[in-house]
Amino acid sequence: MEGYQSGLETGDIEWASYNCMHYCKNLFISGKELELVEKEQASYQSVIVKTIMNSRYTMHKFGCRQR
């Protein structure tokens, strides 16, 4: 997970999150056991949730400014 680590090191949480999501998606698509996929998703969940919340906050912030 080079991309994930790179995102964390540079403070780019969004990049780290996208790498997590694609990593977990690829585990699923490649036929890995669902227990492994679930475990990996759980381990990266906080990063993904943080990105989603930041994205929604940003959209809300800019949406309010346009009015």
Short mmCIF file of C-alpha atoms in Angstrom, two decimals:
data_model
loop_
_atom_site.label_atom_id
_atom_site.label_comp_id
_atom_site.label_asym_id
_atom_site.label_seq_id
_atom_site.Cartn_x
_atom_site.Cartn_y
_atom_site.Cartn_z
CA MET A 1 0.00 0.00 0.00
CA GLU A 2 2.57 2.50 -1.18
CA GLY A 3 -0.06 5.05 -2.19
CA TYR A 4 -1.73 4.87 1.21
CA GLN A 5 1.56 5.39 3.02
CA SER A 6 2.53 8.22 0.68
CA GLY A 7 -0.78 9.97 1.33
CA LEU A 8 -0.33 9.72 5.08
CA GLU A 9 3.26 10.95 4.94
CA THR A 10 2.35 14.00 2.87
CA GLY A 11 -0.87 14.76 4.74
CA ASP A 12 -3.04 13.95 1.72
CA ILE A 13 -5.73 11.96 3.51
CA GLU A 14 -7.94 11.94 0.42
CA TRP A 15 -5.23 10.20 -1.63
CA ALA A 16 -4.64 7.72 1.19
CA SER A 17 -8.37 7.02 1.35
CA TYR A 18 -8.73 6.44 -2.40
CA ASN A 19 -5.87 3.96 -2.24
CA CYS A 20 -7.59 2.13 0.62
CA MET A 21 -10.89 1.93 -1.23
CA HIS A 22 -9.30 0.65 -4.43
CA TYR A 23 -7.13 -1.83 -2.54
CA CYS A 24 -10.17 -3.32 -0.81
CA LYS A 25 -12.18 -3.32 -4.05
CA ASN A 26 -9.36 -5.16 -5.82
CA LEU A 27 -9.20 -7.75 -3.04
CA PHE A 28 -12.89 -8.44 -3.57
CA ILE A 29 -12.71 -8.51 -7.37
CA SER A 30 -9.69 -10.80 -7.35
CA GLY A 31 -11.64 -13.39 -5.37
CA LYS A 32 -9.97 -13.12 -1.98
CA GLU A 33 -11.87 -14.60 0.94
CA LEU A 34 -14.62 -12.30 2.15
CA GLU A 35 -13.35 -12.52 5.72
CA LEU A 36 -10.03 -11.04 4.58
CA VAL A 37 -11.76 -8.30 2.57
CA GLU A 38 -13.92 -7.40 5.57
CA LYS A 39 -10.91 -7.32 7.89
CA GLU A 40 -8.94 -5.06 5.54
CA GLN A 41 -11.90 -2.72 5.04
CA ALA A 42 -12.35 -2.43 8.79
CA SER A 43 -8.70 -1.56 9.28
CA TYR A 44 -8.92 1.37 6.81
CA GLN A 45 -12.43 2.51 7.71
CA SER A 46 -11.42 5.54 9.79
CA VAL A 47 -9.36 7.01 6.94
CA ILE A 48 -12.18 6.49 4.45
CA VAL A 49 -14.81 8.00 6.76
CA LYS A 50 -12.60 11.02 7.43
CA THR A 51 -12.30 11.65 3.70
CA ILE A 52 -16.03 11.34 3.13
CA MET A 53 -16.74 13.78 5.96
CA ASN A 54 -14.13 16.25 4.67
CA SER A 55 -15.60 16.07 1.16
CA ARG A 56 -19.13 16.71 2.42
CA TYR A 57 -17.94 19.60 4.57
CA THR A 58 -16.15 21.15 1.61
CA MET A 59 -19.21 20.79 -0.64
CA HIS A 60 -21.40 22.32 2.07
CA LYS A 61 -18.97 25.17 2.65
CA PHE A 62 -18.78 26.11 -1.03
CA GLY A 63 -22.50 25.56 -1.54
CA CYS A 64 -23.31 28.05 1.22
CA ARG A 65 -20.94 30.66 -0.21
CA GLN A 66 -22.61 30.61 -3.61
CA ARG A 67 -25.92 31.84 -2.23
#
